[in-house]
Coordinates of N, CA and C in Angstrom, one line a residue:
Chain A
X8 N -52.1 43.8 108.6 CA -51.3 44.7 107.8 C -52.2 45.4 106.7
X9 N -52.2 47.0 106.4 CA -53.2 47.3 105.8 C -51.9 47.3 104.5
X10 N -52.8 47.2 102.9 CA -51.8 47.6 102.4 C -53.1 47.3 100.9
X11 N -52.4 47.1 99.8 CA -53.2 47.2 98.4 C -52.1 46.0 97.9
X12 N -53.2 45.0 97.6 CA -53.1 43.6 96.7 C -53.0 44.0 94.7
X13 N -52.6 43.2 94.5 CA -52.7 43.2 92.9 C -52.8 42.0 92.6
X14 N -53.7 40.9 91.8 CA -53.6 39.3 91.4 C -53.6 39.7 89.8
X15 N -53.6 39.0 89.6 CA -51.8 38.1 89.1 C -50.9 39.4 89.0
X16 N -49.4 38.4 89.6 CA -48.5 39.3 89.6 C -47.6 39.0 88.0
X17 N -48.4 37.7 87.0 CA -48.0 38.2 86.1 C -48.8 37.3 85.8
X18 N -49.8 37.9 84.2 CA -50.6 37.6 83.6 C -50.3 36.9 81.6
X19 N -50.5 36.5 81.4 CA -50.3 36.1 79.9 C -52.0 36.1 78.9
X20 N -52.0 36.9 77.8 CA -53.6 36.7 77.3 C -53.3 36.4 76.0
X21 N -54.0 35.7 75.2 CA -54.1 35.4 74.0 C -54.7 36.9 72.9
X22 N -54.0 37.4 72.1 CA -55.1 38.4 71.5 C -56.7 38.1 71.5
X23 N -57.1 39.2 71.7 CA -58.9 39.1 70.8 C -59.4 39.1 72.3
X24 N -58.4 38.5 73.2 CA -59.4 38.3 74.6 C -59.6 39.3 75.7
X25 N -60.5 39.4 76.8 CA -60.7 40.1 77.7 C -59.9 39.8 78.7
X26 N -59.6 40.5 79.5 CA -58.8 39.8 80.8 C -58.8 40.8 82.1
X27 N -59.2 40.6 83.2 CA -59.6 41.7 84.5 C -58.6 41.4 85.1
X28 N -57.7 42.6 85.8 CA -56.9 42.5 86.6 C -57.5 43.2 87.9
X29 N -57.3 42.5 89.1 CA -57.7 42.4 90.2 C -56.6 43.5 91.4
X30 N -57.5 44.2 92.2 CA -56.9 45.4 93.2 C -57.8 45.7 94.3
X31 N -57.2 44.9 95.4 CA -58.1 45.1 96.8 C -57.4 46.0 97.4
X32 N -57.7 47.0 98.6 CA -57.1 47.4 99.4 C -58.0 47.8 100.7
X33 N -57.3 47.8 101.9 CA -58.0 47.6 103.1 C -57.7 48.6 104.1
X34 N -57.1 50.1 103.2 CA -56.7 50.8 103.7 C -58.0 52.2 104.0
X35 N -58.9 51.6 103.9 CA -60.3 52.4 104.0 C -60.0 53.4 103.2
X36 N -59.1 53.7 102.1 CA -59.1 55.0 101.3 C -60.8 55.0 100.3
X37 N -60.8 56.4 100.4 CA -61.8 56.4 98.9 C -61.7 56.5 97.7
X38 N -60.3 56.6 96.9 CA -60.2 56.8 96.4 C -59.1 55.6 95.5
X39 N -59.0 55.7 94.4 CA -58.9 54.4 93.7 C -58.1 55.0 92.6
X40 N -57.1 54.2 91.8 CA -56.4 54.5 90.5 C -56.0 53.5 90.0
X41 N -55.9 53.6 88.7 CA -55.0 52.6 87.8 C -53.9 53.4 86.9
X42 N -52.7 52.9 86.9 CA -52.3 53.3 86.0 C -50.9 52.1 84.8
X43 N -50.9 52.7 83.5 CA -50.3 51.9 83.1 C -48.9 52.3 82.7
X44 N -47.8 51.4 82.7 CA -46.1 52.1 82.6 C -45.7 51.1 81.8
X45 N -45.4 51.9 80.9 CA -44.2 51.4 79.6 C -42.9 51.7 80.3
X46 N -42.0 51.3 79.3 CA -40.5 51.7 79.4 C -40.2 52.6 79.2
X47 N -39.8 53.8 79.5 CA -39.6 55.0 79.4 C -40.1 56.1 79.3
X48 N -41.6 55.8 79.5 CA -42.8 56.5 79.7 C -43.1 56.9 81.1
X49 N -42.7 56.5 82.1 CA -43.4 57.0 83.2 C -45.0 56.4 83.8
X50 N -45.6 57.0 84.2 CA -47.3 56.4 84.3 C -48.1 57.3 84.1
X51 N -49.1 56.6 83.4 CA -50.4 57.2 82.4 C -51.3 56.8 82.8
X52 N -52.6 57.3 83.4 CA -53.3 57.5 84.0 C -54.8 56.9 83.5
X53 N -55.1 55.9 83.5 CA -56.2 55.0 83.0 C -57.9 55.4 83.3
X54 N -58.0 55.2 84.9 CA -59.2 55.4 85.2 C -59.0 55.7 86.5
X55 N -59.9 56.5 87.3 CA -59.7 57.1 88.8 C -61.1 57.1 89.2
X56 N -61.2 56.7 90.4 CA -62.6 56.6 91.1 C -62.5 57.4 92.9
X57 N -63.6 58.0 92.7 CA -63.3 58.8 93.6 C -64.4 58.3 95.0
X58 N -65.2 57.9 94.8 CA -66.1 57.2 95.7 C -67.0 56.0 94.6
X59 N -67.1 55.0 95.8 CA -67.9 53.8 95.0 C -69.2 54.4 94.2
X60 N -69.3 53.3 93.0 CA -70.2 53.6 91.9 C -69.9 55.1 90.9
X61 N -68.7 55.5 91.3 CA -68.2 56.3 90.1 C -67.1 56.0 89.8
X62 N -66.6 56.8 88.7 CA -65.3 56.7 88.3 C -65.3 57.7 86.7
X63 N -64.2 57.9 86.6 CA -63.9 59.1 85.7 C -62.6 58.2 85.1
X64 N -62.8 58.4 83.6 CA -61.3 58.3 82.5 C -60.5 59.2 82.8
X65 N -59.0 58.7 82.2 CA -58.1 59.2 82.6 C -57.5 59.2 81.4
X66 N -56.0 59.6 81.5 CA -55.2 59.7 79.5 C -55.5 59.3 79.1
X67 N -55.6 57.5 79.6 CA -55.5 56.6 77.8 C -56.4 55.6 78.5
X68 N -58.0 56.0 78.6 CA -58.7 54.7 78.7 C -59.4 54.1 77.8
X69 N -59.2 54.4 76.1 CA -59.7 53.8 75.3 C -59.3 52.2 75.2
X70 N -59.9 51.0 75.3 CA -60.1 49.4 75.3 C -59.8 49.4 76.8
X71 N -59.9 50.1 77.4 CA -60.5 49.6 79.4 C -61.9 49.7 79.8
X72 N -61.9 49.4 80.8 CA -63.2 49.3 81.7 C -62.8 49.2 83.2
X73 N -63.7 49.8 83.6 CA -63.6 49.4 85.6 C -64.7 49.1 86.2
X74 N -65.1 48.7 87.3 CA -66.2 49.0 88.0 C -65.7 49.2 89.7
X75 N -66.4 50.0 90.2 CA -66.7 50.0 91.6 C -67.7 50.0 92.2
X76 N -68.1 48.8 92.6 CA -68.7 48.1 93.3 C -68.7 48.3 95.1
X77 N -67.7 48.5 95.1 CA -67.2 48.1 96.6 C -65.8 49.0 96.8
X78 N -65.8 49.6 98.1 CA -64.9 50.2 98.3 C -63.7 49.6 98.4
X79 N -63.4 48.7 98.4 CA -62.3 48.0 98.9 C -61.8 47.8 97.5
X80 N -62.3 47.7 96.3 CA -62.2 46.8 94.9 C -62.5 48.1 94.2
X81 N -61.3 48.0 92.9 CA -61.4 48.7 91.7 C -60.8 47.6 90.2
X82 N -61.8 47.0 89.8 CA -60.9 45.8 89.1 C -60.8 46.6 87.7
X83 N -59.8 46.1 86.9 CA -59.3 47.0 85.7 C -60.1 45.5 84.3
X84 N -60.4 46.2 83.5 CA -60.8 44.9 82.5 C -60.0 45.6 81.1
X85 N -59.4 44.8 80.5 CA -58.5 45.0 79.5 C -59.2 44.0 78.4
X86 N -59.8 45.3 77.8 CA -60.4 44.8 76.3 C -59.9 44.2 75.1
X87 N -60.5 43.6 74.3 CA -59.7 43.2 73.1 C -59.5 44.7 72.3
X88 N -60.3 45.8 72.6 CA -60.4 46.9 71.8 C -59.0 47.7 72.2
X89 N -58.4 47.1 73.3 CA -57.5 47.7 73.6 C -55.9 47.3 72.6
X90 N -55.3 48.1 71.6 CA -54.3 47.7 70.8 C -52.8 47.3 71.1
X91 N -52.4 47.9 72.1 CA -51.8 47.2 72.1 C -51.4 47.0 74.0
X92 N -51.7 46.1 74.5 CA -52.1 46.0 75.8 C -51.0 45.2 77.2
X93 N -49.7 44.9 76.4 CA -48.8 44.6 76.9 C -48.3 45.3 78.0
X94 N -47.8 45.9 79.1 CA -47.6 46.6 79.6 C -47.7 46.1 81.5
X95 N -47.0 47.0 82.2 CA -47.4 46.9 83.5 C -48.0 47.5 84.2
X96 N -48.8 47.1 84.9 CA -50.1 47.9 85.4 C -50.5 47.9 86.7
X97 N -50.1 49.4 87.5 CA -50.1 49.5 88.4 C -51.8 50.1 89.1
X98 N -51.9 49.6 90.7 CA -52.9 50.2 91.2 C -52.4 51.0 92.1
X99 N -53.1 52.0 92.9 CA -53.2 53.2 93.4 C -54.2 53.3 94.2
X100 N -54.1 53.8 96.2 CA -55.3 54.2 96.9 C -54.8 55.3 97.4
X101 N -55.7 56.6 97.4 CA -55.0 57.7 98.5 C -56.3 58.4 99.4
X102 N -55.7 58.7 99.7 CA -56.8 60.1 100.8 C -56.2 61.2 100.3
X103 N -57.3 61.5 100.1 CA -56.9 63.2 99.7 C -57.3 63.9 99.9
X104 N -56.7 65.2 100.1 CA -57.4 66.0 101.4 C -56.6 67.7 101.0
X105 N -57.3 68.7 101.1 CA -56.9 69.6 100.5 C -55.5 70.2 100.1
X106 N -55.7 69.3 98.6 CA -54.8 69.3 98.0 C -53.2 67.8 98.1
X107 N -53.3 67.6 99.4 CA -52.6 66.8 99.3 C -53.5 65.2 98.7
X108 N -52.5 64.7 98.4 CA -52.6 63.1 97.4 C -51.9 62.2 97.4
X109 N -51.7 61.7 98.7 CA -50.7 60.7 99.0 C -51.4 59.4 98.5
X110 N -50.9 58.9 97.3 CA -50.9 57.8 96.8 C -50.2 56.2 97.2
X111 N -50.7 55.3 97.5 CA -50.2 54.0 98.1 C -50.1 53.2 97.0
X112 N -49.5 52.3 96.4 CA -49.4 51.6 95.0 C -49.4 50.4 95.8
X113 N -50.2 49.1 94.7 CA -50.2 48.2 94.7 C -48.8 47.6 94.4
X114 N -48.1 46.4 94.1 CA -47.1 45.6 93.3 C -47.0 45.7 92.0
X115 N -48.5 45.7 91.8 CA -48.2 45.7 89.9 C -48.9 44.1 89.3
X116 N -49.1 44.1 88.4 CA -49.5 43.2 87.4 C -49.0 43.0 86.3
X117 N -47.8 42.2 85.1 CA -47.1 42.2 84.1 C -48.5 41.8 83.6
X118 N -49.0 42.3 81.9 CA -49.6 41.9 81.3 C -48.4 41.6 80.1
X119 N -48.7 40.3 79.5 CA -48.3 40.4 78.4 C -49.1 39.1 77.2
X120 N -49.4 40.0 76.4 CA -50.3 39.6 75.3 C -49.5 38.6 74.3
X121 N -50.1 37.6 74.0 CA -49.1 36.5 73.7 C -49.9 36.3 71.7
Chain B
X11 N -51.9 70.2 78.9 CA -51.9 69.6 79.7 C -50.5 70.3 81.0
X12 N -50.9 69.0 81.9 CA -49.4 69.7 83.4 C -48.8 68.6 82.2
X13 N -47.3 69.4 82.7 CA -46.3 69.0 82.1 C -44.5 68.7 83.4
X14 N -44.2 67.2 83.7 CA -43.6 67.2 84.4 C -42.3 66.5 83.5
X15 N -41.4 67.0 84.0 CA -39.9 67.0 83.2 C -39.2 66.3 84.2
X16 N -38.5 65.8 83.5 CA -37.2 64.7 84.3 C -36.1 64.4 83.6
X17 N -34.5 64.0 84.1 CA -34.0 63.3 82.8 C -34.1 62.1 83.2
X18 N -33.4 61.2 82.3 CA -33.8 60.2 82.7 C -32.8 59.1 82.8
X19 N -31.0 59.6 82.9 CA -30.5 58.5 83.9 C -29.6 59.0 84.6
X20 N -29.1 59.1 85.9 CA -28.0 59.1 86.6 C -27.6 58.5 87.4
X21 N -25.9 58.2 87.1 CA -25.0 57.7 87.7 C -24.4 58.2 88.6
X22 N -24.1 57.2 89.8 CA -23.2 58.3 90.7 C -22.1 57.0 91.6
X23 N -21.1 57.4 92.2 CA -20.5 56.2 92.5 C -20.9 55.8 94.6
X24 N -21.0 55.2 94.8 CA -21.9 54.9 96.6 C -20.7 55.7 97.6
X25 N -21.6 56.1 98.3 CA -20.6 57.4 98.9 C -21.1 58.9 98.7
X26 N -21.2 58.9 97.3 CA -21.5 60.2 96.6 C -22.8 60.9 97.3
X27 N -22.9 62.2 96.6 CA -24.5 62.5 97.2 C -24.9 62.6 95.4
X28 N -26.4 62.3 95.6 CA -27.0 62.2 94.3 C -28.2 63.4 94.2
X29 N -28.0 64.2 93.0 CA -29.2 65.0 92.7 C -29.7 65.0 91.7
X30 N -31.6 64.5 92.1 CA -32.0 64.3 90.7 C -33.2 65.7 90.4
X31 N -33.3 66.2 89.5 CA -34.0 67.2 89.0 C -35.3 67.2 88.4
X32 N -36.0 68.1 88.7 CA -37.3 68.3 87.9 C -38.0 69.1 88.0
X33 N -38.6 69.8 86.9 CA -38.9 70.3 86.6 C -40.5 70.6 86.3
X34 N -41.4 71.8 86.0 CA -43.2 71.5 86.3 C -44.1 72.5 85.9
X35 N -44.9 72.6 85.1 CA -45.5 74.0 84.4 C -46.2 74.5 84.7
X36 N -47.3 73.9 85.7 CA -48.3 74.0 86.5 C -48.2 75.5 87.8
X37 N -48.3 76.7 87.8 CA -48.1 77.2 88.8 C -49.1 77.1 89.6
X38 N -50.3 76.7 89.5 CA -51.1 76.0 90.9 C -51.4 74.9 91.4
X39 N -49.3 73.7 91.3 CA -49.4 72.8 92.2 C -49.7 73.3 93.3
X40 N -49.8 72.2 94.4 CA -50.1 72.4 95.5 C -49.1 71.7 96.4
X41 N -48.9 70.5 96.2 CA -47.6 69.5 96.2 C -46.9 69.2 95.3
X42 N -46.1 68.4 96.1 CA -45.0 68.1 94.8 C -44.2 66.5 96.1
X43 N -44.4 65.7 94.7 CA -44.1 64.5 95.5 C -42.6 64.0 95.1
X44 N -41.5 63.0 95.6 CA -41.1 62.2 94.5 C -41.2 60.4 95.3
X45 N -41.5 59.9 94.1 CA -41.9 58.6 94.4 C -40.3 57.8 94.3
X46 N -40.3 56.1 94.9 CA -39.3 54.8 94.5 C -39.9 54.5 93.9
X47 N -39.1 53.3 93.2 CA -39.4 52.0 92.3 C -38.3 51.6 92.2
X48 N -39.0 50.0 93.0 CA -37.5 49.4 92.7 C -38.1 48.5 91.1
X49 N -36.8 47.1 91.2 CA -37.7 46.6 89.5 C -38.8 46.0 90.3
X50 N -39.4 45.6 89.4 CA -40.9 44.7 89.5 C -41.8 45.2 90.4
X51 N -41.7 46.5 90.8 CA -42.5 46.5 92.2 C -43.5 48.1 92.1
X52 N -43.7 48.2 92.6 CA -44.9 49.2 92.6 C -44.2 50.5 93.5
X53 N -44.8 52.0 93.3 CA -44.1 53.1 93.6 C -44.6 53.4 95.3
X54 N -43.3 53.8 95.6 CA -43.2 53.8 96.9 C -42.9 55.3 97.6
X55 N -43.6 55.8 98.2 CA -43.9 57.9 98.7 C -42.4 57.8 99.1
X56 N -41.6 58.3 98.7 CA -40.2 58.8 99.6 C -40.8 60.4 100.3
X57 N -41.3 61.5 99.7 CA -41.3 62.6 100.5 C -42.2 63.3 99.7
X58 N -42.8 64.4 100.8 CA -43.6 65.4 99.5 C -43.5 67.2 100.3
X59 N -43.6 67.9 99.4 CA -43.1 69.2 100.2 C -44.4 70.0 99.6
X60 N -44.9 71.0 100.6 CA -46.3 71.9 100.1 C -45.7 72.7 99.1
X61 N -46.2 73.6 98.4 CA -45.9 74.6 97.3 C -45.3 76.0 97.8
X62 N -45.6 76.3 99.5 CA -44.9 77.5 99.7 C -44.1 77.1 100.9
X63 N -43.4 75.8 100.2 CA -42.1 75.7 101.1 C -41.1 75.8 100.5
X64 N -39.6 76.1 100.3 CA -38.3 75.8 99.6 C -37.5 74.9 99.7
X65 N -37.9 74.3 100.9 CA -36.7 73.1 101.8 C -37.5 72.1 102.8
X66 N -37.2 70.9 102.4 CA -37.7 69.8 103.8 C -36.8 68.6 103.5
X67 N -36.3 68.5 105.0 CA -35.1 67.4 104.9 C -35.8 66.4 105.7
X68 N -35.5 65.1 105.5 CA -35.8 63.8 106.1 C -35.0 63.5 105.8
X69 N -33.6 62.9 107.2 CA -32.4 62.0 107.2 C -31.5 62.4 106.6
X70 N -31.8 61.4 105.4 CA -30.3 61.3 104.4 C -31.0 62.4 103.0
X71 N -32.5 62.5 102.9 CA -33.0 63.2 101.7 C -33.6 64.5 101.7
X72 N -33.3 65.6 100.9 CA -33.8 67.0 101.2 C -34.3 67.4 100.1
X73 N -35.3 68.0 99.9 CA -35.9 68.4 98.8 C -35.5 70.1 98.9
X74 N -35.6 70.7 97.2 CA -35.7 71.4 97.2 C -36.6 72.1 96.4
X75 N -37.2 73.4 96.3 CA -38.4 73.9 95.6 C -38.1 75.3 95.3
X76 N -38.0 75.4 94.3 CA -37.7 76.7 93.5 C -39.3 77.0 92.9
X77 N -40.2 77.6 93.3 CA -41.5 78.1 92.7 C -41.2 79.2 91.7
X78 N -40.5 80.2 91.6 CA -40.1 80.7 90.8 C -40.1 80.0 89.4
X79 N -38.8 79.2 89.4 CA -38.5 78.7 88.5 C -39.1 77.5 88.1
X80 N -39.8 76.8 89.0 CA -40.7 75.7 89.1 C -39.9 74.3 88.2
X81 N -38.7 74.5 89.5 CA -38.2 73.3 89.8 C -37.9 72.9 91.3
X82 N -37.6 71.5 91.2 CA -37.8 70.8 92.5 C -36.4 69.7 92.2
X83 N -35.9 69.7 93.4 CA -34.6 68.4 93.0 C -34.6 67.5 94.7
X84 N -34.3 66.6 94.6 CA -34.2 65.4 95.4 C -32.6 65.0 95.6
X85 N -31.7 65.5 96.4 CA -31.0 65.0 97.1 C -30.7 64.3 97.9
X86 N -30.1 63.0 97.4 CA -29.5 61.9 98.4 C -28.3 62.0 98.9
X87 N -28.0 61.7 100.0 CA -26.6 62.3 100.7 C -26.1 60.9 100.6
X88 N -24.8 60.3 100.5 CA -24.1 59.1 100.8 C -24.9 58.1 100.1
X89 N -25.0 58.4 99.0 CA -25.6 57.1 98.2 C -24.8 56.2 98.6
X90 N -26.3 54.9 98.6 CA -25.6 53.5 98.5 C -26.3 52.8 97.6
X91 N -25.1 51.3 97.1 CA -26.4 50.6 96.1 C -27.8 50.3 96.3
X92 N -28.6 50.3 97.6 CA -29.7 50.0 97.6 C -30.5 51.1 97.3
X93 N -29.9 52.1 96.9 CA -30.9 53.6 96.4 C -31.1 53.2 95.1
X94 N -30.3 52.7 94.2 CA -30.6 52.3 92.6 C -32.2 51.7 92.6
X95 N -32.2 53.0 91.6 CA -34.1 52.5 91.4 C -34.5 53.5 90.7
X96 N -35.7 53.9 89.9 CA -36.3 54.7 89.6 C -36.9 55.8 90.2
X97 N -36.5 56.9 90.4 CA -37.5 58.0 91.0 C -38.4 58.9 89.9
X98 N -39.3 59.0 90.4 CA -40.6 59.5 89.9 C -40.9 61.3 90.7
X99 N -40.6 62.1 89.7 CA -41.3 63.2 90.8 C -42.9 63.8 89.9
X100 N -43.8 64.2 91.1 CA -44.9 64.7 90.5 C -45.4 65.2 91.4
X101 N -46.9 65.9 90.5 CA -47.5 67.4 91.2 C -48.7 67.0 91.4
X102 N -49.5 67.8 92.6 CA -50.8 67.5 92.7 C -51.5 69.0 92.7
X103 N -52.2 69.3 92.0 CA -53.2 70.6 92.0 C -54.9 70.6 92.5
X104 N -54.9 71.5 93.5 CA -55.8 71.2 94.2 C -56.9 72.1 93.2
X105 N -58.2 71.0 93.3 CA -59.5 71.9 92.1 C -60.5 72.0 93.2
X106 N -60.5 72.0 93.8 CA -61.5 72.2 95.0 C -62.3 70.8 95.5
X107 N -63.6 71.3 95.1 CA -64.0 69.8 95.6 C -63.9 68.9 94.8
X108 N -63.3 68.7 93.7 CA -63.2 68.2 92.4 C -62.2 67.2 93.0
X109 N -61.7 65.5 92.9 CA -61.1 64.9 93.2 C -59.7 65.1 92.1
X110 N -58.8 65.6 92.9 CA -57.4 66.0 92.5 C -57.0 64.6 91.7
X111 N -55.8 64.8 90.9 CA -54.6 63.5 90.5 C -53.3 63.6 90.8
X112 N -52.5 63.1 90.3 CA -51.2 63.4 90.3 C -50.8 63.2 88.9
X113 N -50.1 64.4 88.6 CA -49.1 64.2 87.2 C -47.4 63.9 87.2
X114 N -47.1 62.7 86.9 CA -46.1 61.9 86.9 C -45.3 62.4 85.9
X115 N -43.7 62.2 86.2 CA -42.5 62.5 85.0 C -42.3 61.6 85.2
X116 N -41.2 61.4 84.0 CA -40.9 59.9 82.8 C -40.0 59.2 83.6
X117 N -39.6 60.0 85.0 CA -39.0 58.8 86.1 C -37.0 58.9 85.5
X118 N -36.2 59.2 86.8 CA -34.8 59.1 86.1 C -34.7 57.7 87.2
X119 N -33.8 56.8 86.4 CA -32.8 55.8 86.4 C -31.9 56.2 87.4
X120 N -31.4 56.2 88.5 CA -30.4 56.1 89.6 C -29.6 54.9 89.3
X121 N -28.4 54.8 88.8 CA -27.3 53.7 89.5 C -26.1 53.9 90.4
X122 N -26.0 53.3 91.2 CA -25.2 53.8 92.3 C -23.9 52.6 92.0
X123 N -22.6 53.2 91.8 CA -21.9 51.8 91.5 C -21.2 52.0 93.0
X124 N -20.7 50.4 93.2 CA -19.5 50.0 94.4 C -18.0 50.4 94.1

C-alpha cells in the first residue's frame, strides 16, 4: 500500500528541548511538505522540498529545521528556538506537474510542549 | 501575499444539500482544490477543477468556479453525518519551472445533524 507515515502520532516535549518528527512516504513523489495547524488557522506552510538535498522555507519556519537526505524522508526538527511549538503537524507528498499539485497528507503528529 | 477566504462554520440538517464557499485573490491560479479533514487525521483531495473551467461534478459533489469573481463553492447533495468534517479550499499557481505550493483557507466546520 503506497501511502505517507507520520511517527509519533502523538508526541509530548519538555521546553528548552529539540524533538524530530518523522515522515516517510513510498509514493516515489519528489516533492515534500510540512505544515503546521492551529485551531482556526487553517495550514501554514513550514518548509517544502522539492528534490533531495534541497529545500526552501515557507511562512513560519523560524525554530524549525529539515533535512533531505533521501527521497523517501523529510524529517521536521522542532527547535527550542521555536516559541511556541504546540501544535499539529502535518506532512505532505505531491507530483506536480504543470501547474497541478495534488498533495497526499500524512496522519499528523500532536505535538504538545509540556 | 495569495489570499484564500472561507467562513468558517456550517450547519445543515442530513438530507440537505450543503454549500460551502470561497473565495481567492490570486488571478493566476491555475487550480483550485478543496480538501477533508476528519478529527485527528490528515487532509484528504475531495476534487480539484483547472482555472478555465466553471463546473465539474463527481457523484454527490460539484464544484463551482466563478473566475470573474474569483470564487469557487463546493456542493454536497444529500448530506449525511459522515460528511461532518473540515473542508479546506485552496489554490495552486503555476511559476514555471519554479516548484509551485498550495495556499490554504482557514477551513469551514461542516455539521450535519440527524
Amino acid at each position: 500500500d503506497g501511502g505517507i507515515t507520520q511517527s509519533p502520532k502523538y508526541l509530548f516535549r519538555k521546553e528548552g528541548q529539540n524533538v524530530t518528527l518523522s515522515c516517510e512516504q513510498n509514493l516515489n513523489h519528489d516533492a515534500m511538505y510540512w505544515y503546521r495547524q492551529d485551531p482556526g488557522q487553517g495550514l501554514r506552510l513550514i518548509y517544502y522540498s522539492q528534490i533531495v538535498n534541497d529545500f526552501q522555507k515557507g511562512d513560519i519556519a523560524e525554530g524549525y529545521s529539515v533535512s533531505r537526505e533521501k527521497k523517501e524522508s523529510f524529517p521536521l526538527t522542532v527547535t527550542s528556538a521555536q516559541k511556541n511549538p504546540t501544535a499539529f503537524y502535518l506532512c505532505a507528498s505531491s507530483i506536480w506537474r504543470e501547474g497541478l499539485d495534488e498533495q497526499f497528507f500524512g496522519p499528523g503528529t500532536r505535538l504538545t510542549v509540556l | 501575499g495569495e489570499d484564500v477566504e472561507q467562513s468558517l462554520f456550517l450547519s445543515v440538517r442530513e438530507g440537505d444539500s450543503s454549500v460551502i464557499n470561497c473565495t481567492y485573490t490570486d488571478s493566476s491560479s491555475t487550480y483550485l482544490y478543496w480538501y477533508k479533514q476528519e478529527p485527528g487525521a490528515g487532509l484528504q483531495l475531495l476534487t480539484y477543477i483547472f482555472s478555465n473551467m466553471d463546473m465539474k461534478q463527481d457523484q454527490r459533489l460539484t464544484v463551482l468556479l466563478n473566475k470573474k469573481d474569483k470564487h469557487l463553492s463546493l456542493r454536497i447533495a444529500d448530506t449525511q453525518t459522515g460528511d461532518s468534517a473540515i473542508y479546506f479550499c485552496a489554490e495552486s499557481i503555476d511559476r514555471g519551472s519554479t516548484l509551485g505550493r498550495l495556499y490554504f483557507g482557514r477551513g469551514t466546520q461542516l455539521t450535519v445533524w440527524p
